[in-house]
Tab-separated table of C-alpha atoms and ligand atoms in Angstrom:
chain	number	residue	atom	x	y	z
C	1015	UNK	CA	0.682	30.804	-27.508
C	1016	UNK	CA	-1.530	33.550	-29.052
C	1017	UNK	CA	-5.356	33.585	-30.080
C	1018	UNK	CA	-7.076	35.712	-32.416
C	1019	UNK	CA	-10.805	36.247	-32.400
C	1020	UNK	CA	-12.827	37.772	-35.152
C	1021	UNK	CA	-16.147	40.303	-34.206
C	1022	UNK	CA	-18.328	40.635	-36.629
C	1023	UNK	CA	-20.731	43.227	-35.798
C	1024	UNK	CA	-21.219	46.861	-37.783
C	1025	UNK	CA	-17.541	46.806	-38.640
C	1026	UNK	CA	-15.356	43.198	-37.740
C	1027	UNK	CA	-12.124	43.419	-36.243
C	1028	UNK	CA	-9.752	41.058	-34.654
C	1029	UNK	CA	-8.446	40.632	-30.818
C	1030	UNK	CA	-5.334	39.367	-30.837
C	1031	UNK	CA	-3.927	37.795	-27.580
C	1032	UNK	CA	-0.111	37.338	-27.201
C	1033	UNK	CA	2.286	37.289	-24.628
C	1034	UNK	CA	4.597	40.282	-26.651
C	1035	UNK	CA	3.844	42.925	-29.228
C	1036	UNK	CA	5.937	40.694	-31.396
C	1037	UNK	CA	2.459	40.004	-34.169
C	1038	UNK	CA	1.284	43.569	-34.151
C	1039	UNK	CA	3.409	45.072	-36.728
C	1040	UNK	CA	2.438	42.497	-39.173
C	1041	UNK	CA	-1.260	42.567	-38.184
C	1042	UNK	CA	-1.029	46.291	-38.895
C	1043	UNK	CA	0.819	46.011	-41.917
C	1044	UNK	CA	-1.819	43.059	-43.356
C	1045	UNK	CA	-4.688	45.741	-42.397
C	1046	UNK	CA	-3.678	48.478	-43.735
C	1047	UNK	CA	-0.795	47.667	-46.152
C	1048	UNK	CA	2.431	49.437	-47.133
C	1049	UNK	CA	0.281	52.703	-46.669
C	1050	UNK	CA	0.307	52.443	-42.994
C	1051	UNK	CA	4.128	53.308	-42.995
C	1052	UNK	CA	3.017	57.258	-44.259
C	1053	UNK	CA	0.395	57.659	-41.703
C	1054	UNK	CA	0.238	59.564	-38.894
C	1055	UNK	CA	-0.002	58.085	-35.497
C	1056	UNK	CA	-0.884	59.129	-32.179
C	1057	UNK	CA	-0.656	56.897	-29.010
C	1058	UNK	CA	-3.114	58.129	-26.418
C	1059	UNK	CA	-2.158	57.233	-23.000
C	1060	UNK	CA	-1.889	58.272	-19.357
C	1061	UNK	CA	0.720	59.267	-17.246
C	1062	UNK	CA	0.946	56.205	-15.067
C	1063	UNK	CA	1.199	53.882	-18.429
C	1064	UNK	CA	3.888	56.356	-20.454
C	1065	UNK	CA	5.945	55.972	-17.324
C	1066	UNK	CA	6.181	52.101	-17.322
C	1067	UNK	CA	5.057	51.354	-21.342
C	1068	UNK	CA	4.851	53.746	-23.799
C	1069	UNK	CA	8.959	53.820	-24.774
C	1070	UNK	CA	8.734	50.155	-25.777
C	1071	UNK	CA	5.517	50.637	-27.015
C	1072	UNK	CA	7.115	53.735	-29.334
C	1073	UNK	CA	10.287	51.318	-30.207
C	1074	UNK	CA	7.987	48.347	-31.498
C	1075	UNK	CA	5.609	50.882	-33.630
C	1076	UNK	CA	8.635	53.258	-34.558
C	1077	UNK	CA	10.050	49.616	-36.559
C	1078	UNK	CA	7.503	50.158	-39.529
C	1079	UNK	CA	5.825	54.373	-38.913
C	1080	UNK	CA	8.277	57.101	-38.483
C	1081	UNK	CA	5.366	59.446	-38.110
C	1082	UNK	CA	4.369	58.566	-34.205
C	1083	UNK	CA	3.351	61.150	-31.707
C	1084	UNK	CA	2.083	60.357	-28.354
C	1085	UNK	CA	0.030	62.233	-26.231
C	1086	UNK	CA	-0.520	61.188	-21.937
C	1087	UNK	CA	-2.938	63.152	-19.868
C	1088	UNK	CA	-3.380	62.493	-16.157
C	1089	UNK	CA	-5.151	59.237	-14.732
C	1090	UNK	CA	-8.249	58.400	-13.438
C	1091	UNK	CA	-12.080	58.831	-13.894
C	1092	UNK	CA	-11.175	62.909	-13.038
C	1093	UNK	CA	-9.931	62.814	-16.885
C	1094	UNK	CA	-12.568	61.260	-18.553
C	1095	UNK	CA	-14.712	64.286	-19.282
C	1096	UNK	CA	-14.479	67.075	-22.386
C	1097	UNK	CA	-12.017	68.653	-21.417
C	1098	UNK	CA	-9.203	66.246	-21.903
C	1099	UNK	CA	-11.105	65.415	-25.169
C	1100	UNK	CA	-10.521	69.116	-26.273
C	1101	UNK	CA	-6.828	68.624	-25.714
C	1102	UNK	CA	-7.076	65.719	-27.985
C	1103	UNK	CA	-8.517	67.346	-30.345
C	1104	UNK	CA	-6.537	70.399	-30.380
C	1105	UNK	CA	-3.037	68.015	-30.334
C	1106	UNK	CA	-4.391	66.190	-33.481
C	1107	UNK	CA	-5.017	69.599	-35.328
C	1108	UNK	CA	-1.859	70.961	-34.491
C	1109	UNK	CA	-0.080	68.061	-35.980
C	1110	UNK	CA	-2.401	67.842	-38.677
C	1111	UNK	CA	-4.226	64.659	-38.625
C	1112	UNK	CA	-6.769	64.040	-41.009
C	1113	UNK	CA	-9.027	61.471	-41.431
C	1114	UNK	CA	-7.081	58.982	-43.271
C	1115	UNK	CA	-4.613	58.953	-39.515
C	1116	UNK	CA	-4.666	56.864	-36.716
C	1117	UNK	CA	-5.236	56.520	-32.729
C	1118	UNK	CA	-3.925	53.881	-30.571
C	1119	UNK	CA	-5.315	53.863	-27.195
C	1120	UNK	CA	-2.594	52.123	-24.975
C	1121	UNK	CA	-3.747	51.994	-21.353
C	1122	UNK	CA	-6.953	50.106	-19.467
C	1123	UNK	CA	-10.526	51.481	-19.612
C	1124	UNK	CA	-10.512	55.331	-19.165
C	1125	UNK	CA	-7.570	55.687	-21.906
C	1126	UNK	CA	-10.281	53.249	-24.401
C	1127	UNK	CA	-13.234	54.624	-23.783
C	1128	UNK	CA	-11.792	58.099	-24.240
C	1129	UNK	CA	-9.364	57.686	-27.244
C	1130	UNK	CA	-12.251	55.635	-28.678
C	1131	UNK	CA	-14.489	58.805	-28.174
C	1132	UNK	CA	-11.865	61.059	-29.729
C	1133	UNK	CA	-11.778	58.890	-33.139
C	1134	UNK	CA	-15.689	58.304	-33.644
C	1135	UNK	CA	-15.675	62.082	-33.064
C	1136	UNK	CA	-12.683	63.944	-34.773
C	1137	UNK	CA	-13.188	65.017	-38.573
C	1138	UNK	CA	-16.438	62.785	-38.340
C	1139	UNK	CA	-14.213	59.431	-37.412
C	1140	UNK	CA	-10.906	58.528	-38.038
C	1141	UNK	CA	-9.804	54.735	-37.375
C	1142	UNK	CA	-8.248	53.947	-33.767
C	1143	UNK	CA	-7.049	50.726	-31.937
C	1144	UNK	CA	-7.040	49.366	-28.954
C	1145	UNK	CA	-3.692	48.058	-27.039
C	1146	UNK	CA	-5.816	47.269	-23.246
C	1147	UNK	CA	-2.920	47.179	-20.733
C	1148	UNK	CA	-5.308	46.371	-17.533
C	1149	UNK	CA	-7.233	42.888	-17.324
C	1150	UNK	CA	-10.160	44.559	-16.850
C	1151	UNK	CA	-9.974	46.493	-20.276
C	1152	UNK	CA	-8.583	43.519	-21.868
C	1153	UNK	CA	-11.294	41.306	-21.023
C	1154	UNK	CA	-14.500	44.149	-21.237
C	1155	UNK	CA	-13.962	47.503	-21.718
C	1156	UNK	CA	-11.565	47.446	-24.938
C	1157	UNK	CA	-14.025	44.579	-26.618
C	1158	UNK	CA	-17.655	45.893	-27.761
C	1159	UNK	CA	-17.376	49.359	-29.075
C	1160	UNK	CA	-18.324	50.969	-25.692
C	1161	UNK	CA	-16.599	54.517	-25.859
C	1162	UNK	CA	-17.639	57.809	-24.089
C	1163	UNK	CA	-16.898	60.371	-21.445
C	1164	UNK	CA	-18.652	61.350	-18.139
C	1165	UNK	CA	-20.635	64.783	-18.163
C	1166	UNK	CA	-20.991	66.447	-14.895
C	1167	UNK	CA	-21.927	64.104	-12.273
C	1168	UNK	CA	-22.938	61.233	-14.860
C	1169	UNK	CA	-21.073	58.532	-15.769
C	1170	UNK	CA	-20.397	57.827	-19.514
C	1171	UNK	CA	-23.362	59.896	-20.442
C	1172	UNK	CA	-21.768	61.278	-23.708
C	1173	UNK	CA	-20.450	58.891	-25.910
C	1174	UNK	CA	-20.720	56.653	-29.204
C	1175	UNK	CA	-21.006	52.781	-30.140
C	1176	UNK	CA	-17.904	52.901	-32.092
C	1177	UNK	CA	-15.172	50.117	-32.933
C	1178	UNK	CA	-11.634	49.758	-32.926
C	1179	UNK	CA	-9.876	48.405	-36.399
C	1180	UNK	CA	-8.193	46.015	-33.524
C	1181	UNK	CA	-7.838	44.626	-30.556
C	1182	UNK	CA	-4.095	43.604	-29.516
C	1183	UNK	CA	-4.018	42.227	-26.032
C	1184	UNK	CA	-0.383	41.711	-24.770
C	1185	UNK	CA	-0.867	39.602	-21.742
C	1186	UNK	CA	2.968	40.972	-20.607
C	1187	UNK	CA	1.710	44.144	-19.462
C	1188	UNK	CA	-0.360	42.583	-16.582
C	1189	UNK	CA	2.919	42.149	-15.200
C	1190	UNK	CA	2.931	45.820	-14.214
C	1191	UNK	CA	-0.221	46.199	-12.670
C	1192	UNK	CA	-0.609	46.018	-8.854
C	1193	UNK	CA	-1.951	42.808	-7.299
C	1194	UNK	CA	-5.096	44.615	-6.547
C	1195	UNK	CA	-5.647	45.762	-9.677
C	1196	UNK	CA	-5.431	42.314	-11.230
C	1197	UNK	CA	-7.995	41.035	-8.828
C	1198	UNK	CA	-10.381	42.944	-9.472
C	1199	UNK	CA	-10.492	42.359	-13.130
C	1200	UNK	CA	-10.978	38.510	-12.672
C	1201	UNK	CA	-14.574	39.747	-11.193
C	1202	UNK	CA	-15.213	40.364	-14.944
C	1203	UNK	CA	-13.758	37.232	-16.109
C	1204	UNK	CA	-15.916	35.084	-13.287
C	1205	UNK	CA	-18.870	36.848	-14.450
C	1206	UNK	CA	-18.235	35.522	-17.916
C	1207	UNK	CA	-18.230	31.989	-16.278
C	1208	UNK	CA	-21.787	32.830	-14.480
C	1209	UNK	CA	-23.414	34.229	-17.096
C	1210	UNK	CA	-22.068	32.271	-20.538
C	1211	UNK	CA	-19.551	29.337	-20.154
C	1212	UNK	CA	-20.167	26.667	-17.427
C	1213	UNK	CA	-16.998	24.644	-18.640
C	1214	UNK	CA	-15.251	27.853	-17.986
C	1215	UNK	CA	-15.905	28.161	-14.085
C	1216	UNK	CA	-14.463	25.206	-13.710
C	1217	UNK	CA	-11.494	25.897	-15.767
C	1218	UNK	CA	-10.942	29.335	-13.365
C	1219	UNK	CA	-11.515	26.758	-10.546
C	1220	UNK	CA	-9.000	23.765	-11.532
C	1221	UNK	CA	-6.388	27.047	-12.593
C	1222	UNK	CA	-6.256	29.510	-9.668
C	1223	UNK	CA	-2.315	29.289	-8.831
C	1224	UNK	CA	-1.789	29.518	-12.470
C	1225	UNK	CA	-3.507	32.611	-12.684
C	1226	UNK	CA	-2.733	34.166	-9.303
C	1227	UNK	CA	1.083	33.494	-10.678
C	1228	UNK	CA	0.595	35.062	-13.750
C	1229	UNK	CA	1.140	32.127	-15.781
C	1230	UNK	CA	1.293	33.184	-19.186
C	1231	UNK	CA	-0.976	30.233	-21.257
C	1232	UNK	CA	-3.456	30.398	-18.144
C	1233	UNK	CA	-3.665	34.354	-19.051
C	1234	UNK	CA	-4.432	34.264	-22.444
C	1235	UNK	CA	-6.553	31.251	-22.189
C	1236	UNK	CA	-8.276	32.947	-19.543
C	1237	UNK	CA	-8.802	36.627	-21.541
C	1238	UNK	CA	-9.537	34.171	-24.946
C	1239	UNK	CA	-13.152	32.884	-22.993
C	1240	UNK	CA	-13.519	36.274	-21.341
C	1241	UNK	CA	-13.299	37.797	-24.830
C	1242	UNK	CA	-14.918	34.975	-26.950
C	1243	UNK	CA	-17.724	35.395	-24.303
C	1244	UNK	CA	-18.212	39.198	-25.070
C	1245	UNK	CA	-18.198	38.168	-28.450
C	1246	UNK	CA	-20.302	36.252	-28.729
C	1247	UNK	CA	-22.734	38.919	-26.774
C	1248	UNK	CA	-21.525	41.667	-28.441
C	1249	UNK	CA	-22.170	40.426	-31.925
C	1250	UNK	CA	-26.137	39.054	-30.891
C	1251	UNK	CA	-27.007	42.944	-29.430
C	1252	UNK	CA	-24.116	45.866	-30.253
C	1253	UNK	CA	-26.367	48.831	-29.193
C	1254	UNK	CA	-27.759	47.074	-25.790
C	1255	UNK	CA	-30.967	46.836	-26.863
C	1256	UNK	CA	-31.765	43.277	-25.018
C	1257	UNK	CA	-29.236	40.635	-24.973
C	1258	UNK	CA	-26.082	42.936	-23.806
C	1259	UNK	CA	-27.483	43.768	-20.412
C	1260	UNK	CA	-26.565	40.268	-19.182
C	1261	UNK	CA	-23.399	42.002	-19.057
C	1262	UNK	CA	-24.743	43.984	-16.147
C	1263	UNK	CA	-24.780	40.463	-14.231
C	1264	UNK	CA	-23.387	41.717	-10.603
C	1265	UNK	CA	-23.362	45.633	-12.017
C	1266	UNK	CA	-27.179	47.008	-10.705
C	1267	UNK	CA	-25.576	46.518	-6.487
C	1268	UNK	CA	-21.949	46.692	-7.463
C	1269	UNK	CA	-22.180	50.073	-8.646
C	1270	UNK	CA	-24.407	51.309	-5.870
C	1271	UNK	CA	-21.285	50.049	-3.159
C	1272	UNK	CA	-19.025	52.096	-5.390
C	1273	UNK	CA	-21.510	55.282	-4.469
C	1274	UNK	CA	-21.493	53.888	-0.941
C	1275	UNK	CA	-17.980	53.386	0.084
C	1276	UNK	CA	-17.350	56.795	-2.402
C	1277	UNK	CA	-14.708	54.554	-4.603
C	1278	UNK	CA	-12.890	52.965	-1.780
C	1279	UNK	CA	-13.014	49.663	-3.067
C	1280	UNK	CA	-12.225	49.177	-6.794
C	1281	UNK	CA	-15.028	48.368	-9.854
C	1282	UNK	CA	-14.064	44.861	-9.768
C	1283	UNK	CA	-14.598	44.518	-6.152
C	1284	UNK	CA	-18.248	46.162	-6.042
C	1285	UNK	CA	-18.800	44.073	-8.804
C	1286	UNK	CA	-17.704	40.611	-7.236
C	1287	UNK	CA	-20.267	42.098	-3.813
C	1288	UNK	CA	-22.952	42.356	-6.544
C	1289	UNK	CA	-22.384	39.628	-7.956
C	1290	UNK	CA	-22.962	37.619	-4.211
C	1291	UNK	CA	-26.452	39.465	-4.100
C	1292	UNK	CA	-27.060	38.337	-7.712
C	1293	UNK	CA	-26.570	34.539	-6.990
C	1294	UNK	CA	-28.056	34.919	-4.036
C	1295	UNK	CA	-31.087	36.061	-5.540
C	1296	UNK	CA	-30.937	33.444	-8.765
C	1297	UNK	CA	-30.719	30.605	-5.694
C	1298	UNK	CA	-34.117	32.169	-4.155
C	1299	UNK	CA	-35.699	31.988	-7.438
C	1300	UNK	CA	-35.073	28.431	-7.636
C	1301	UNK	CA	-32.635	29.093	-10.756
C	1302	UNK	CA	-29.825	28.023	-9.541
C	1303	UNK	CA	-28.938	25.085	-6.872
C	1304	UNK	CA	-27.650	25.575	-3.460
C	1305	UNK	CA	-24.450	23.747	-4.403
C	1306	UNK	CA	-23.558	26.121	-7.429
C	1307	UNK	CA	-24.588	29.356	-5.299
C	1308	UNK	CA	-22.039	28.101	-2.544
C	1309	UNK	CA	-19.420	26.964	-5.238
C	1310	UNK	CA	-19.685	30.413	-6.522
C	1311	UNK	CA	-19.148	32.326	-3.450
C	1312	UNK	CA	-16.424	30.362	-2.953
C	1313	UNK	CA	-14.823	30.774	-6.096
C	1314	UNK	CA	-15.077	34.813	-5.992
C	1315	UNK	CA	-13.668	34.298	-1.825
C	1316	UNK	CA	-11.322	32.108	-3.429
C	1317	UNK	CA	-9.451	34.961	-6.112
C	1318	UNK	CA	-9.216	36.893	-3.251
C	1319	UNK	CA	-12.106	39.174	-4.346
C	1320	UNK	CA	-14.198	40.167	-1.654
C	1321	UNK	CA	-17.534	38.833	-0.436
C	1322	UNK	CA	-18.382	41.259	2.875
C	1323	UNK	CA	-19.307	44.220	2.978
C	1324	UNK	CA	-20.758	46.568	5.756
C	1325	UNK	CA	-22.868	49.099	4.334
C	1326	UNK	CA	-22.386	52.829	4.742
C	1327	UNK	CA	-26.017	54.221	4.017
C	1328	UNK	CA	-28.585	51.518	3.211
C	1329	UNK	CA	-31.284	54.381	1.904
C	1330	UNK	CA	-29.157	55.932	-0.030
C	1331	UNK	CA	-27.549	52.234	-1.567
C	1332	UNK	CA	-31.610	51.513	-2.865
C	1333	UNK	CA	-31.532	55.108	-4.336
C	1334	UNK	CA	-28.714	54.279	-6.196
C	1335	UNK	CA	-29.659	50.778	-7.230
C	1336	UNK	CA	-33.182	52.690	-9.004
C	1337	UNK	CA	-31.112	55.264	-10.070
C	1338	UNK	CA	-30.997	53.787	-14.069
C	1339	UNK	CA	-34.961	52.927	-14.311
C	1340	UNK	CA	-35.694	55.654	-16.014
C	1341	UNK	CA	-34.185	53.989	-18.773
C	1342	UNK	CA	-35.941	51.015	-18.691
C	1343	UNK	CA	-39.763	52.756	-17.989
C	1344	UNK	CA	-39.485	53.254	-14.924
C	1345	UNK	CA	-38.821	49.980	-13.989
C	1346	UNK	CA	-35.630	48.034	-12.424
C	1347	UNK	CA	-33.732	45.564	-14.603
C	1348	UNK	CA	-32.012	43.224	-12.926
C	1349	UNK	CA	-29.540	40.943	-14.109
C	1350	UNK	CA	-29.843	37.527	-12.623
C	1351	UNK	CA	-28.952	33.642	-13.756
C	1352	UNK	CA	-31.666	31.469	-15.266
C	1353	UNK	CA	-29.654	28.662	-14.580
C	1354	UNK	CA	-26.159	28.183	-13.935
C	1355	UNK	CA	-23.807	29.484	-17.052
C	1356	UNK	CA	-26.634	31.275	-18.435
C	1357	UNK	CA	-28.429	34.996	-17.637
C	1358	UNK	CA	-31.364	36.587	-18.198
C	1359	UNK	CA	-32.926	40.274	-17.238
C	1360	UNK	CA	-35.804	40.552	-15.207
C	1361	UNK	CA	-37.994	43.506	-13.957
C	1362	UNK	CA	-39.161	41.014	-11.141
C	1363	UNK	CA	-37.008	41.260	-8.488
C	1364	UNK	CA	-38.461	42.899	-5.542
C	1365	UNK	CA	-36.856	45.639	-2.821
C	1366	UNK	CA	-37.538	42.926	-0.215
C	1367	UNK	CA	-35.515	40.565	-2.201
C	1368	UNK	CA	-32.839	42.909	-3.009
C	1369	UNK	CA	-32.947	43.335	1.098
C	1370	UNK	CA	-32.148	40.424	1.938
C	1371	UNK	CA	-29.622	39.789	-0.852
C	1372	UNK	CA	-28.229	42.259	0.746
C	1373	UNK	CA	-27.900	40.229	4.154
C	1374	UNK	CA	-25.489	37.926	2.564
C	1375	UNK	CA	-22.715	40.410	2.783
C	1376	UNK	CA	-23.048	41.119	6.575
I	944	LIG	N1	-19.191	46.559	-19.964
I	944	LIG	C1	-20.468	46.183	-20.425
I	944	LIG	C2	-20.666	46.327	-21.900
I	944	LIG	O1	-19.721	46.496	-22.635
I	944	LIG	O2	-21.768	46.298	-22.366
């Protein structure tokens, strides 16, 4: 089975989702024609991926580009900052890219967002693709033209909105990931479910074994909604101005436990914790039903994502959770459902309620 998805936003592009790399030589070959066999290529990867990927990777490319180079750098968020960009940079020069060349970033989030970067940057932008090898870059990161690097202390402060000519999702490479790591990238796809696509929560629910066993239709049908979700987001507000911060749903808490267990527990799992304290607070408002907030915890208890949580430093959790309203005038924006399947942002939501959201995870 394989799905294709078309964003149309400043520049379209198409997600392909297979279960092989079997389409993308064709795809690349109807994109950029016969002149895609004289360009240069560099795969942009890390060390963990190059170990497991990038040889059959190489051998599926090598079929129609003689011209591939790869470069791997060492994983994790430690990477994602200028320096590692400068290598890029320097690589490409000494190989002589130009601007008519191409990136592929093959890896999960950090590879995307920074081989993204490197493209929108180098010789004022030079086209680059995205082959997301994690389901959490496959179903978020690698979709949306998100790319950038942390600077200093600061997350993703330096970047660009800036998109991929493609988006080839081989739903294979999950196989390789740890069973933790695949867990936590279904909070992502639930959140899709809670925010956008009723139907779809109860497609997760009716196909957890499927999914938990890797079943190959389940995958792509379940990375097709994730995507067609972000799409569909995506295409309404590129630059975040309004709509695309209902992709925060779970994020404003989630990311203040990543601060406060200092990156024990993985994105995916603060998120799915966040995500508790965000129902929790869309069932106060009356915007959701007490049926649909239990359903919901159960459905994030029942991926095996967690839904306790003992906090480390409670004072220091709120400062974090402000920590982004200077962006929005000095107010918080929460992300919360109006009802169920669809969000909304609201500056409404008080420290009292945010308290006892809290609670929930005790
Ligand atoms: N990961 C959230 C976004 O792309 O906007």
């Amino acid at each position: 089975m394989n799905y294709k998805l078309h964003v149309n936003n400043i520049s379209a592009y198409d997600i392909l989702i297979n279960d092989s790399y079997d389409l993308l030589c064709d795809k690349l070959l109807e994109i950029y024609g016969e002149k895609f066999k004289n360009k240069k290529i560099c795969v942009i990867t890390d060390i963990n991926v190059s170990e497991c990927q990038l040889e059959s990777f190489l051998n599926v490319i090598s079929a129609i580009n003689d011209n591939v180079f790869a470069f791997s750098f060492v994983p994790g968020e430690h990477s994602k900052t200028i320096y590692t960009i400068n290598d890029i940079y320097s690589f490409l020069i000494e190989h002589s890219f130009d601007r008519s060349d191409i990136l592929i970033a093959l890896g999960g989030g950090i590879v995307g967002d920074m081989t993204g970067f490197a493209a929108s940057s180098y010789m004022r932008g030079i086209d680059f693709l995205q082959i997301p090898t994690t389901l959490l870059s496959q179903v978020d990161s690698s979709v949306g033209g998100k790319t950038g690097i942390n600077f200093k202390e600061y997350k993703n402060m330096v970047g660009a909105f800036y998109n991929p000519k493609l988006v080839y999702i081989n739903t294979e490479s999950l196989k390789t990931l740890t069973k933790r790591d695949f867990v936590s990238g279904l909070a992502e796809v639930v959140k899709y479910a809670f925010i956008k696509n009723k139907d779809f929560f109860d497609w997760i629910k009716t196909h957890i074994d499927d999914i938990m066993n890797l079943n190959s239709d389940a995958l792509t049908h379940l990375i097709y909604e994730s995507c067609e979700a972000k799409r569909l987001v995506v295409e309404s507000d590129f630059k975040e101005a309004g709509e695309r911060m209902i992709l925060n749903f779970g994020h404003t808490i989630g990311h203040a436990i990543e601060n406060d267990c200092d990156f024990k527990l993985f994105h995916g799992e603060c998120v799915a914790l966040g995500m508790c304290c965000a129902l929790y607070i869309s069932k106060k408002l009356g915007n959701i039903s007490d049926d649909e907030y239990e359903s919901s915890i159960k459905l994030i208890s029942d991926l095996n994502l967690p839904i306790k949580y003992v906090i480390q430093n409670k004072e220091q959790l709120f400062t974090s959770i402000h920590h982004d309203k200077k962006n929005h005038n000095g107010k918080l924006k929460f992300t919360i459902l109006s009802s169920f399947g669809k969000a909304t942002t609201t500056d409404e939501v008080s420290d009292e309620l945010i308290n006892e959201a809290l609670s929930v995870l005790v």
